[in-house]
Short mmCIF file of N, CA and C in Angstrom, two decimals:
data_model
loop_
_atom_site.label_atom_id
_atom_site.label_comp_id
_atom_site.label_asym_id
_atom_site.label_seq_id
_atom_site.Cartn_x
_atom_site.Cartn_y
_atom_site.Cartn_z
N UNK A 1 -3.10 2.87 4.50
CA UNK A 1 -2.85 3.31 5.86
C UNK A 1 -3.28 4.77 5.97
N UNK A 2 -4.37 5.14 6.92
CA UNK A 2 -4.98 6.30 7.09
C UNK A 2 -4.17 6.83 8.67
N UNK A 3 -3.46 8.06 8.63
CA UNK A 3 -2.60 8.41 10.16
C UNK A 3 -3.59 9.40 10.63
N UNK A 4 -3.79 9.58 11.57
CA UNK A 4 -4.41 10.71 12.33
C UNK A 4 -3.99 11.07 13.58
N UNK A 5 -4.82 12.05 13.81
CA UNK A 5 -3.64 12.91 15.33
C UNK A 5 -4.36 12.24 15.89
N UNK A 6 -3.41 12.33 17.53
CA UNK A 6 -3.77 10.99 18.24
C UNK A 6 -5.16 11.89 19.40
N UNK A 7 -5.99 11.43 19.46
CA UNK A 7 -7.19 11.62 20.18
C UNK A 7 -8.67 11.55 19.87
N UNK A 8 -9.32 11.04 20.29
CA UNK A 8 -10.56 10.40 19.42
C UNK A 8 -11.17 12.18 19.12
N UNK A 9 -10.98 13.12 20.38
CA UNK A 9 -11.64 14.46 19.41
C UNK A 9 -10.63 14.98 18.04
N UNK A 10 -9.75 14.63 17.72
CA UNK A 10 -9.58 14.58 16.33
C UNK A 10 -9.87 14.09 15.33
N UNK A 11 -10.82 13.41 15.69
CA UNK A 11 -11.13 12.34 14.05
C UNK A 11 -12.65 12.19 14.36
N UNK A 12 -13.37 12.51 13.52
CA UNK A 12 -14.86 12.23 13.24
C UNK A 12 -15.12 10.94 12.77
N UNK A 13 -14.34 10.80 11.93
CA UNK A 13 -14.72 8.97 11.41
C UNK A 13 -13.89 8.92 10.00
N UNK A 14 -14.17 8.13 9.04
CA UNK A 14 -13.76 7.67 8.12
C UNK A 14 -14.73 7.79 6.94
N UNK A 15 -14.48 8.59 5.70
CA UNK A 15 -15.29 8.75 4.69
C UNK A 15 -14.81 7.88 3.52
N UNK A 16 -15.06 7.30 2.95
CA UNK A 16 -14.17 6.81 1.18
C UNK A 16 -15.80 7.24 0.35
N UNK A 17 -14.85 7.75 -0.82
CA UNK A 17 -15.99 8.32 -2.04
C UNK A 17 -15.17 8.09 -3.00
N UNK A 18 -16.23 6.78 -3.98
CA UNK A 18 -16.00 6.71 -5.09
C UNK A 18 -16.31 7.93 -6.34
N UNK A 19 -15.85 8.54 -7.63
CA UNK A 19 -16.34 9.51 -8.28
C UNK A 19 -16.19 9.10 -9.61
N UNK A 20 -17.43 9.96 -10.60
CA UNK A 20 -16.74 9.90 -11.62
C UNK A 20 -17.32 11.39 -12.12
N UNK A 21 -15.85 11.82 -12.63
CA UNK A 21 -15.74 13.34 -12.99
C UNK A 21 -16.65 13.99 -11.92
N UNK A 22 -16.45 14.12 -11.08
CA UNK A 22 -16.33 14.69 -9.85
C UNK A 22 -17.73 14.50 -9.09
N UNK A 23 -18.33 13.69 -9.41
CA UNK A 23 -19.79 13.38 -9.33
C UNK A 23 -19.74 11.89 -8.51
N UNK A 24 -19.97 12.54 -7.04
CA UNK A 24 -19.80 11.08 -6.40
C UNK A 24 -21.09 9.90 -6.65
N UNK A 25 -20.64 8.68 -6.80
CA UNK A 25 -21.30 7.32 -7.35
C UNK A 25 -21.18 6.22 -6.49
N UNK A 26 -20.38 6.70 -5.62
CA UNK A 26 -20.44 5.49 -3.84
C UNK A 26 -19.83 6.09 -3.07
N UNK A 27 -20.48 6.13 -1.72
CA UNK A 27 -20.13 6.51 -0.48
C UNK A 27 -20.05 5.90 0.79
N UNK A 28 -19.18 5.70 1.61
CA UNK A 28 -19.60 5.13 2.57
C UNK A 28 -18.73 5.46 4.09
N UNK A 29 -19.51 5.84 5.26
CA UNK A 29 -18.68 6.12 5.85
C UNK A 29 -18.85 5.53 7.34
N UNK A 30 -17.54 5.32 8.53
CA UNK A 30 -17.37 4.93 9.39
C UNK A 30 -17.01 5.78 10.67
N UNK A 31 -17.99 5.94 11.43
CA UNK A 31 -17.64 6.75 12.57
C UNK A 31 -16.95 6.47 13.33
N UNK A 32 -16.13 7.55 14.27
CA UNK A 32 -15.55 7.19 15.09
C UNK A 32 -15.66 6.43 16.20
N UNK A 33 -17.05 6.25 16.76
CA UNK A 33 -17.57 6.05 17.69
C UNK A 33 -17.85 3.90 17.38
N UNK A 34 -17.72 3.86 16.03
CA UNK A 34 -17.41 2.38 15.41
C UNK A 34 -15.92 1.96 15.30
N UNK A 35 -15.10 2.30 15.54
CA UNK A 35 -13.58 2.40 15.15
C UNK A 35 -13.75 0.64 16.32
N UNK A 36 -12.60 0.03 16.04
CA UNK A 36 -12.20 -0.35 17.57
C UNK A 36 -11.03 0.05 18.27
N UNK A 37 -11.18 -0.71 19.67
CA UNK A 37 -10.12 -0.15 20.64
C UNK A 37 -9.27 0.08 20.16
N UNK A 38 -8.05 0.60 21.12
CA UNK A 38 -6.55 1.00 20.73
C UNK A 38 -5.73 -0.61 20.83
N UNK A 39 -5.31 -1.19 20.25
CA UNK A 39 -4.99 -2.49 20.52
C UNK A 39 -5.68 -3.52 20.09
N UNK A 40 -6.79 -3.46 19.77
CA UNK A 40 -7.71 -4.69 20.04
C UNK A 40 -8.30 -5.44 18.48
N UNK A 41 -7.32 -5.01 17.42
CA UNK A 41 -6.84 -5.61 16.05
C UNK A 41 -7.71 -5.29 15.15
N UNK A 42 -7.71 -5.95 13.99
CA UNK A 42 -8.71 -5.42 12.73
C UNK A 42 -9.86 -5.75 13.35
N UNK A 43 -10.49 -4.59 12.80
CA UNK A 43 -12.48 -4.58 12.44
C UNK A 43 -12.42 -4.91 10.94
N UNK A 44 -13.54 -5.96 10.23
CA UNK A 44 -13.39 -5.83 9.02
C UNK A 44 -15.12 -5.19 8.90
N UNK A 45 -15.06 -4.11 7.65
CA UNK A 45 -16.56 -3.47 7.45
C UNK A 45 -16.82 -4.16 6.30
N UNK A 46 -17.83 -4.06 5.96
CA UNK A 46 -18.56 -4.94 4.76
C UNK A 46 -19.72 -3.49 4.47
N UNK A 47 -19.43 -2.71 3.28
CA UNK A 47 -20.45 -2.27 2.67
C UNK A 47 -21.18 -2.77 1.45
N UNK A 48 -22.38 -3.44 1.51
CA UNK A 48 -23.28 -3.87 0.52
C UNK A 48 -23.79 -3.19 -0.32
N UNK A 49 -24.06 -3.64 -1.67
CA UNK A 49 -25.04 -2.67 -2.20
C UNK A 49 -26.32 -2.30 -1.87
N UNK A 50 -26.88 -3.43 -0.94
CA UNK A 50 -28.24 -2.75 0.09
C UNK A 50 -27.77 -1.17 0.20
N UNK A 51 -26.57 -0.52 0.95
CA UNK A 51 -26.51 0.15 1.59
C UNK A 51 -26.34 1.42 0.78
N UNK A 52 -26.13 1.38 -0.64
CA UNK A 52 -26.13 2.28 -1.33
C UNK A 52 -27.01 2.25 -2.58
N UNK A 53 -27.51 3.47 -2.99
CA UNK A 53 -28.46 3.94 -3.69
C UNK A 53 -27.72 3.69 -5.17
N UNK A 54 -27.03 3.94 -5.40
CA UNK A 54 -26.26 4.22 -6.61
C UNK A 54 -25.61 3.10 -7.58
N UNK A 55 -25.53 2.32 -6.17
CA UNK A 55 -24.28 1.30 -6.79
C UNK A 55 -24.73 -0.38 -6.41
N UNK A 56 -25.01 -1.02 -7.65
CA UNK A 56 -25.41 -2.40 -8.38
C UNK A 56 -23.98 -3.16 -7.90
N UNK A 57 -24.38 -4.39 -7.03
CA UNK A 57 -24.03 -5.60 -7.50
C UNK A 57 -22.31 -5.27 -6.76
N UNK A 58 -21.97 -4.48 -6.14
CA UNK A 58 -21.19 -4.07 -5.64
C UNK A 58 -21.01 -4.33 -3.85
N UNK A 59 -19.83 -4.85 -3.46
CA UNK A 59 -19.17 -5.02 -2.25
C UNK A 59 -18.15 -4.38 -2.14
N UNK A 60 -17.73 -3.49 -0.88
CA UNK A 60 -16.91 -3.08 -0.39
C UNK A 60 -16.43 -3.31 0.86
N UNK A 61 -15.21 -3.82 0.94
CA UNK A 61 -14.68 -4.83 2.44
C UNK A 61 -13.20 -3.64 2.51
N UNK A 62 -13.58 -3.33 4.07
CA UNK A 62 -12.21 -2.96 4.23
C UNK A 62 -12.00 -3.23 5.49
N UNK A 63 -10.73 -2.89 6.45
CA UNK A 63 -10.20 -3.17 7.77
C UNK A 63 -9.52 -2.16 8.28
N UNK A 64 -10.26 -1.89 9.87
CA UNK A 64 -9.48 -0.50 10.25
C UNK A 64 -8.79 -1.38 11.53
N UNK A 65 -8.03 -0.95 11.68
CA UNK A 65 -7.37 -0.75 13.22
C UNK A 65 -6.45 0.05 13.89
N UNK A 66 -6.68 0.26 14.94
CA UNK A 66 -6.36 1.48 15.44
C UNK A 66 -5.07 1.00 16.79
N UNK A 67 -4.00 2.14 16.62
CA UNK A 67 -3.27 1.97 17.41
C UNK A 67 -2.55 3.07 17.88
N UNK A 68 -1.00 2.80 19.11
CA UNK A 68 -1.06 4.16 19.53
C UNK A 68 0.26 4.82 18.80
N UNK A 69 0.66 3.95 17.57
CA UNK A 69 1.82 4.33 17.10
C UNK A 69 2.99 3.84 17.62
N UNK A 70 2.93 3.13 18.43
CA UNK A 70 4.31 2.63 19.09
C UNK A 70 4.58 1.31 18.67
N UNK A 71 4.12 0.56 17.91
CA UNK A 71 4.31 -0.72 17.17
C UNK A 71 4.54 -0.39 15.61
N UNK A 72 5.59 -1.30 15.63
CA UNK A 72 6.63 -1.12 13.70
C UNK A 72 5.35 -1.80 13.22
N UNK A 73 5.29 -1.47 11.70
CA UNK A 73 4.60 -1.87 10.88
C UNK A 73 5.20 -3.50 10.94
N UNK A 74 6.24 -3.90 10.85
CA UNK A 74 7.46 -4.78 10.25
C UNK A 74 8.34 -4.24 10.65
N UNK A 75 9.34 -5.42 10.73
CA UNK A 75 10.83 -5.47 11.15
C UNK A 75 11.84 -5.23 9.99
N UNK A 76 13.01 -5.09 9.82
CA UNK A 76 13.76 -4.87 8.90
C UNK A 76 14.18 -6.45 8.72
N UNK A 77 14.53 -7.50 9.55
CA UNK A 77 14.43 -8.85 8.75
C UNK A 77 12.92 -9.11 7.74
N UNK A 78 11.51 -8.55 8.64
CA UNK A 78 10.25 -8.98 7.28
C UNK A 78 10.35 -8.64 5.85
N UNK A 79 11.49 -7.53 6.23
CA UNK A 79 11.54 -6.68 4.77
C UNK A 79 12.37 -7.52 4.28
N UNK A 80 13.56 -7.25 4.76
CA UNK A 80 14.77 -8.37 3.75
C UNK A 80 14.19 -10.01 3.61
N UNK A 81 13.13 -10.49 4.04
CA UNK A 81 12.73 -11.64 3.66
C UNK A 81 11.76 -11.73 2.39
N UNK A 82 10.96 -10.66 1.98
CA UNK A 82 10.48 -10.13 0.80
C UNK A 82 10.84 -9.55 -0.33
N UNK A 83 12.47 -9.42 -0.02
CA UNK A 83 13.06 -9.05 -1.23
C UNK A 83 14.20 -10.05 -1.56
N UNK A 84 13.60 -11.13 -1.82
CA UNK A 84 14.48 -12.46 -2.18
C UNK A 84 13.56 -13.38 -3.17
N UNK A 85 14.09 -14.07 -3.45
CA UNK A 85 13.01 -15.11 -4.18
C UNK A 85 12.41 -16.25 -3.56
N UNK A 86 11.49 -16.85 -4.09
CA UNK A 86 10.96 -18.10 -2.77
C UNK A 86 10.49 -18.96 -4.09
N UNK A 87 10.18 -20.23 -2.96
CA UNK A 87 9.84 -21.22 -4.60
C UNK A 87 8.56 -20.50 -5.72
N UNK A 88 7.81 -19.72 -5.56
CA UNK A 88 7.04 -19.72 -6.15
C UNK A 88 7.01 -18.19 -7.18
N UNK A 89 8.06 -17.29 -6.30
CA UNK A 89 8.26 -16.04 -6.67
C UNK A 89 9.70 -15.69 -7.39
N UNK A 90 9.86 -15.17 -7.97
CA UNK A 90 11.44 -14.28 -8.12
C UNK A 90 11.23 -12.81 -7.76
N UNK A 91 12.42 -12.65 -7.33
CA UNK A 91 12.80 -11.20 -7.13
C UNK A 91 13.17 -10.64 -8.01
N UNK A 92 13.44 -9.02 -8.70
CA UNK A 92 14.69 -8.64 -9.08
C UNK A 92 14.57 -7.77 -9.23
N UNK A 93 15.61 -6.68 -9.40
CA UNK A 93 15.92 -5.14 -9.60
C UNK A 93 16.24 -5.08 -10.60
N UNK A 94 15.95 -3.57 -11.12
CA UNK A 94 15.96 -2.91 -12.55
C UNK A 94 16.22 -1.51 -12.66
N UNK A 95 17.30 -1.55 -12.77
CA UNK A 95 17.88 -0.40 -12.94
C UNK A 95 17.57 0.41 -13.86
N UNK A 96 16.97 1.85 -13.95
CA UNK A 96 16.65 2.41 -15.57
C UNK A 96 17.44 4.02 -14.60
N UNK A 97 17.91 3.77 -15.77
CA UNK A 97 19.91 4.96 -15.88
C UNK A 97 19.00 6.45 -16.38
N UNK A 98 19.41 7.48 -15.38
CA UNK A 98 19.01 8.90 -15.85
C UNK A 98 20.40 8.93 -16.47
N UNK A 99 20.36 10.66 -17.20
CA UNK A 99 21.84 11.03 -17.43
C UNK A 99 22.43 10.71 -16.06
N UNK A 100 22.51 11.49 -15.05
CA UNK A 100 23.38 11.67 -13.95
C UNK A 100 22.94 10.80 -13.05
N UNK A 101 23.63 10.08 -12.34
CA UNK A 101 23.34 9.46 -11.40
C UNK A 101 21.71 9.17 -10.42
N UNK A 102 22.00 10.52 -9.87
CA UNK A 102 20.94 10.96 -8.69
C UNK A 102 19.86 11.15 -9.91
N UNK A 103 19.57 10.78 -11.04
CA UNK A 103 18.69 10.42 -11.85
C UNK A 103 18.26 9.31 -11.67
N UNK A 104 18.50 8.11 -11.33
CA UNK A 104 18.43 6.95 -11.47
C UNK A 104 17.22 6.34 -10.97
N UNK A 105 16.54 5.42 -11.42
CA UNK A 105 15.13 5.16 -10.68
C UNK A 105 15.81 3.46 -10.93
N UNK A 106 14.68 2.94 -9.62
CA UNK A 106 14.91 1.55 -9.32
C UNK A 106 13.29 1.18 -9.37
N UNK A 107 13.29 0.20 -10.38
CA UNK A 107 11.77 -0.91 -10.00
C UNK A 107 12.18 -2.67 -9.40
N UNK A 108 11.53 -2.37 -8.79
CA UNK A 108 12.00 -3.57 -7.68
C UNK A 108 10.90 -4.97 -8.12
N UNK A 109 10.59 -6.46 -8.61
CA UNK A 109 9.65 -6.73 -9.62
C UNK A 109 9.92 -7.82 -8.81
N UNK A 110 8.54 -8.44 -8.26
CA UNK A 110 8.09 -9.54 -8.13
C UNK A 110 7.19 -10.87 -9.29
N UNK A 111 8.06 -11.38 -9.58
CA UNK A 111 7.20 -12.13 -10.75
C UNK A 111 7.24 -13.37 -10.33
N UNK A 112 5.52 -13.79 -10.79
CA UNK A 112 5.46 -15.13 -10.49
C UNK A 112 6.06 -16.26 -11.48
N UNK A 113 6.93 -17.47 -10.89
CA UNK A 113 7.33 -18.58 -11.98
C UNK A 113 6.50 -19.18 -12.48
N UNK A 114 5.07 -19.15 -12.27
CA UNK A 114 4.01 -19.48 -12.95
C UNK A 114 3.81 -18.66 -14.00
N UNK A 115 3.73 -18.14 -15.19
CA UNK A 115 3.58 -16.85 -16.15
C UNK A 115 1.63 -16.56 -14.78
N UNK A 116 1.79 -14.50 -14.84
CA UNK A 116 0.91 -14.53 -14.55
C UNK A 116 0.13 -13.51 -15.40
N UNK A 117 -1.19 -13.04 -15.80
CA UNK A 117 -1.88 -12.57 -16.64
C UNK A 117 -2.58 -10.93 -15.98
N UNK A 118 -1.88 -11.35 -14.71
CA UNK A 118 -2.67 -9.81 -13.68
C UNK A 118 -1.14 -9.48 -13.09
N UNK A 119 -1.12 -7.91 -13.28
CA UNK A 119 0.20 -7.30 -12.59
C UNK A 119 -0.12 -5.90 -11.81
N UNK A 120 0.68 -5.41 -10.82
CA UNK A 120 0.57 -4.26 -10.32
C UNK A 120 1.68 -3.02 -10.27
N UNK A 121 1.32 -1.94 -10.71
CA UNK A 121 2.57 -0.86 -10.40
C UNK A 121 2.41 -0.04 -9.49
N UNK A 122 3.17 0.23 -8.49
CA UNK A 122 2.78 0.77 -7.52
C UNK A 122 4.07 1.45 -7.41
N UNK A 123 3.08 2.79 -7.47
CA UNK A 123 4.56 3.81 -7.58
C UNK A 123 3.91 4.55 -5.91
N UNK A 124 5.45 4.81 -5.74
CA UNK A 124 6.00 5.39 -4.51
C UNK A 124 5.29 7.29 -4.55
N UNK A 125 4.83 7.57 -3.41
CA UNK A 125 4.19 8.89 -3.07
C UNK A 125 6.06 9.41 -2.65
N UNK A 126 6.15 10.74 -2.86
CA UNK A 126 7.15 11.54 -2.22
C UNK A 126 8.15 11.38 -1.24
N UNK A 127 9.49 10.92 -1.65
CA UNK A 127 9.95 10.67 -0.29
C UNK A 127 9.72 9.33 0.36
N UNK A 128 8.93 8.45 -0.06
CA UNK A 128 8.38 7.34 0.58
C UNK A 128 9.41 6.11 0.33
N UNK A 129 9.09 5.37 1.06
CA UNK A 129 9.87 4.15 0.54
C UNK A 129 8.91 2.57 0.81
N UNK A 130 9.27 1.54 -0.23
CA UNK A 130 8.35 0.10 0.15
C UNK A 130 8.97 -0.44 0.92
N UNK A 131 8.05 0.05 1.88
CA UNK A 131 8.36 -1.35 3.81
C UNK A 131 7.09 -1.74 3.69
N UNK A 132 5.84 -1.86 2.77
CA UNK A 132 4.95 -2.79 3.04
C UNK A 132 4.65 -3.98 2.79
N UNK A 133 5.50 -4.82 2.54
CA UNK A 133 5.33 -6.53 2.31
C UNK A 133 3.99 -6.89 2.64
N UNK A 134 3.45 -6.87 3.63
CA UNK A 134 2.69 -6.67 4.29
C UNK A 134 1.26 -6.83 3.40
N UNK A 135 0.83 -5.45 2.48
CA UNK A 135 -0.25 -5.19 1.73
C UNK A 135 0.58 -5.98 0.66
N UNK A 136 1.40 -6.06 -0.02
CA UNK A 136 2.68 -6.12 -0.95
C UNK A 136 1.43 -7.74 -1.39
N UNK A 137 2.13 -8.18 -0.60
CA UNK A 137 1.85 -10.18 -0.36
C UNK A 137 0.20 -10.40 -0.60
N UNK A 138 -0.37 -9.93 0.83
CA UNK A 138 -1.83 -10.30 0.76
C UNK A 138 -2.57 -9.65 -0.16
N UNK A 139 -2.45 -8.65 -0.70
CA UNK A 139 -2.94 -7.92 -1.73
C UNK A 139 -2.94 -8.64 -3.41
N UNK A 140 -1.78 -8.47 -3.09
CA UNK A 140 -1.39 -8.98 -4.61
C UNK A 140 -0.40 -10.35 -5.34
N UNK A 141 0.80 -10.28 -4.24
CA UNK A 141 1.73 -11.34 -4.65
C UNK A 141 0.67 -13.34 -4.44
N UNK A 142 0.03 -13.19 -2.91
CA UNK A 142 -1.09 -14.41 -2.87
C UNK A 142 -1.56 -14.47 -4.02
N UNK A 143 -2.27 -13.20 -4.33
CA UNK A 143 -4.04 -13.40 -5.10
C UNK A 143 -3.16 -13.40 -6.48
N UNK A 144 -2.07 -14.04 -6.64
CA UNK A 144 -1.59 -14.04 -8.20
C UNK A 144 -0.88 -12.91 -9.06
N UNK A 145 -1.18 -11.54 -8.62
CA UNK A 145 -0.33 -10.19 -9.33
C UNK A 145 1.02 -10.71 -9.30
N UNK A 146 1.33 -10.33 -10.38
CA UNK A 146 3.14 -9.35 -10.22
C UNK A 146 2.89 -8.36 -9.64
N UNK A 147 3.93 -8.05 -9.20
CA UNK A 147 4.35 -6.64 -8.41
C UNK A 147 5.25 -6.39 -8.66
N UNK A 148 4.92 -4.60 -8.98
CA UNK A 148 6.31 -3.99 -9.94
C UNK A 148 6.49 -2.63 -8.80
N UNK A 149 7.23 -2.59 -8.10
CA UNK A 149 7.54 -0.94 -7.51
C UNK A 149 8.30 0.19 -8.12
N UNK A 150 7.91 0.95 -8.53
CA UNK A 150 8.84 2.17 -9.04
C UNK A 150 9.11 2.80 -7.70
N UNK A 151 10.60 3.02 -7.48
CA UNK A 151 11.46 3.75 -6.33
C UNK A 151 12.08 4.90 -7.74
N UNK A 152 11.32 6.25 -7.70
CA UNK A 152 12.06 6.99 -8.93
C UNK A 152 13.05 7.76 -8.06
N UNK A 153 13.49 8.85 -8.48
CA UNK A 153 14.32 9.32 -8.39
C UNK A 153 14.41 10.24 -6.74
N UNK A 154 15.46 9.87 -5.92
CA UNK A 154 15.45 10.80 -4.90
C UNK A 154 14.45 10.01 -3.76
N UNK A 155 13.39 8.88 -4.40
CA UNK A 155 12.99 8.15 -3.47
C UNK A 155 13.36 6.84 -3.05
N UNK A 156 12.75 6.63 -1.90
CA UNK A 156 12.75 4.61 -1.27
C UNK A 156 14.15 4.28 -1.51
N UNK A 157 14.36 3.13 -2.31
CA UNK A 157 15.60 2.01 -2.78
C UNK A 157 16.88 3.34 -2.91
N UNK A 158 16.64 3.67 -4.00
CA UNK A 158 17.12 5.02 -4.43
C UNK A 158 18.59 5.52 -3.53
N UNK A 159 17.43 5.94 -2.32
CA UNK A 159 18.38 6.20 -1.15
C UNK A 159 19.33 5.75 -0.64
N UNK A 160 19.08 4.29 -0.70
CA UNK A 160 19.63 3.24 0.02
C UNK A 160 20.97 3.00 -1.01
N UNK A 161 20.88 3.23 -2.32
CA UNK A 161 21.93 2.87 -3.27
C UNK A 161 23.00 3.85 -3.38
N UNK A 162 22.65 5.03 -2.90
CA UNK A 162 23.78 6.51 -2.57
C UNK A 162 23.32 7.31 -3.80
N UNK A 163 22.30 7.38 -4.43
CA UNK A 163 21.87 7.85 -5.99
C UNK A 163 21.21 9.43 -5.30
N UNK A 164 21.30 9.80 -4.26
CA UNK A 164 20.56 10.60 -3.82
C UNK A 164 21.55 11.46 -3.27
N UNK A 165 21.25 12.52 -3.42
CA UNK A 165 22.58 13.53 -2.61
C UNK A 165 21.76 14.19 -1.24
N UNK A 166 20.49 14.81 -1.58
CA UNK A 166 20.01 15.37 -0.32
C UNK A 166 18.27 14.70 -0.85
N UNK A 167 17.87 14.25 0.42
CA UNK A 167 16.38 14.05 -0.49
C UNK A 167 15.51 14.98 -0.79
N UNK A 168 15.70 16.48 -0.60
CA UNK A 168 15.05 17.45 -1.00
C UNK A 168 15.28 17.74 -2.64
N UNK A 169 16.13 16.82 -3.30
CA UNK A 169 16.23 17.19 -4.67
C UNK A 169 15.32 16.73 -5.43
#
């Protein structure tokens, strides 16, 4: 999820650059003037390796859509319906104990009852918390991953458990 200030003269477009050691090796970018409407749902882009010099045998698919911010990502039932088990998934929490409390980190673990051979960790940015089921599912839980969330300390779940005194800690 890319946020930007709201007005098309704020945003030029969309860049992603692949690197290695600081030496970009794919580029590709989307103007503003390609975006779609405010409302009017995913665009999916397709960059080919036609389109780049650098990079063999390579596809890049992504989806923008644009909105005015006034629609939830998800509801708080989508969420509590993703943190349960279903026939094909289990849920469960994992508690790993700091000394003190407000130490405490939570990984939240989707595993498939099938044994699966591909997994994901997806740790939490600052302050953040997982409300994305959303990427969560189609990303990874469909296409076969486990999914493991680290909520560490002072973030996401965390909060929700009283392990947190102020979240500036």
């Amino acid at each position: 999820m890319v946020i930007g200030r709201k007005g098309s003269e704020n945003t030029a477009g969309i860049k992603f650059t692949i690197s290695d050691n600081d030496k970009p090796i794919f580029e590709c970018k989307l103007p503003a003037a390609d975006f779609p409407a405010i409302g009017e749902g995913w665009k999916e882009i397709v960059y080919t390796p036609e389109n780049s010099g650098s990079v063999q045998d390579v596809e890049f698919v992504y989806r923008v859509k644009i909105t005015d911010c006034k629609d939830k990502i998800l509801s708080k039932s989508e969420l509590a319906n993703f943190l349960v088990s279903t026939k094909s998934l289990s849920y469960s929490e994992e508690v790993i104990k700091g000394a003190v409390k407000t130490e405490n980190a939570l990984v939240q673990c989707w595993t498939h009852k099938k044994p699966s051979s591909k997994a994901v960790l997806w740790v939490l940015g600052r302050n953040d918390c997982f409300m994305h089921p959303h990427v969560g599912k189609t990303l990874f839980t469909d296409k076969g991953y486990d999914l493991y969330v680290l909520n560490y300390s002072a973030d996401g779940m965390c909060r929700k458990r009283g392990w947190v005194v102020s979240p500036e800690c």
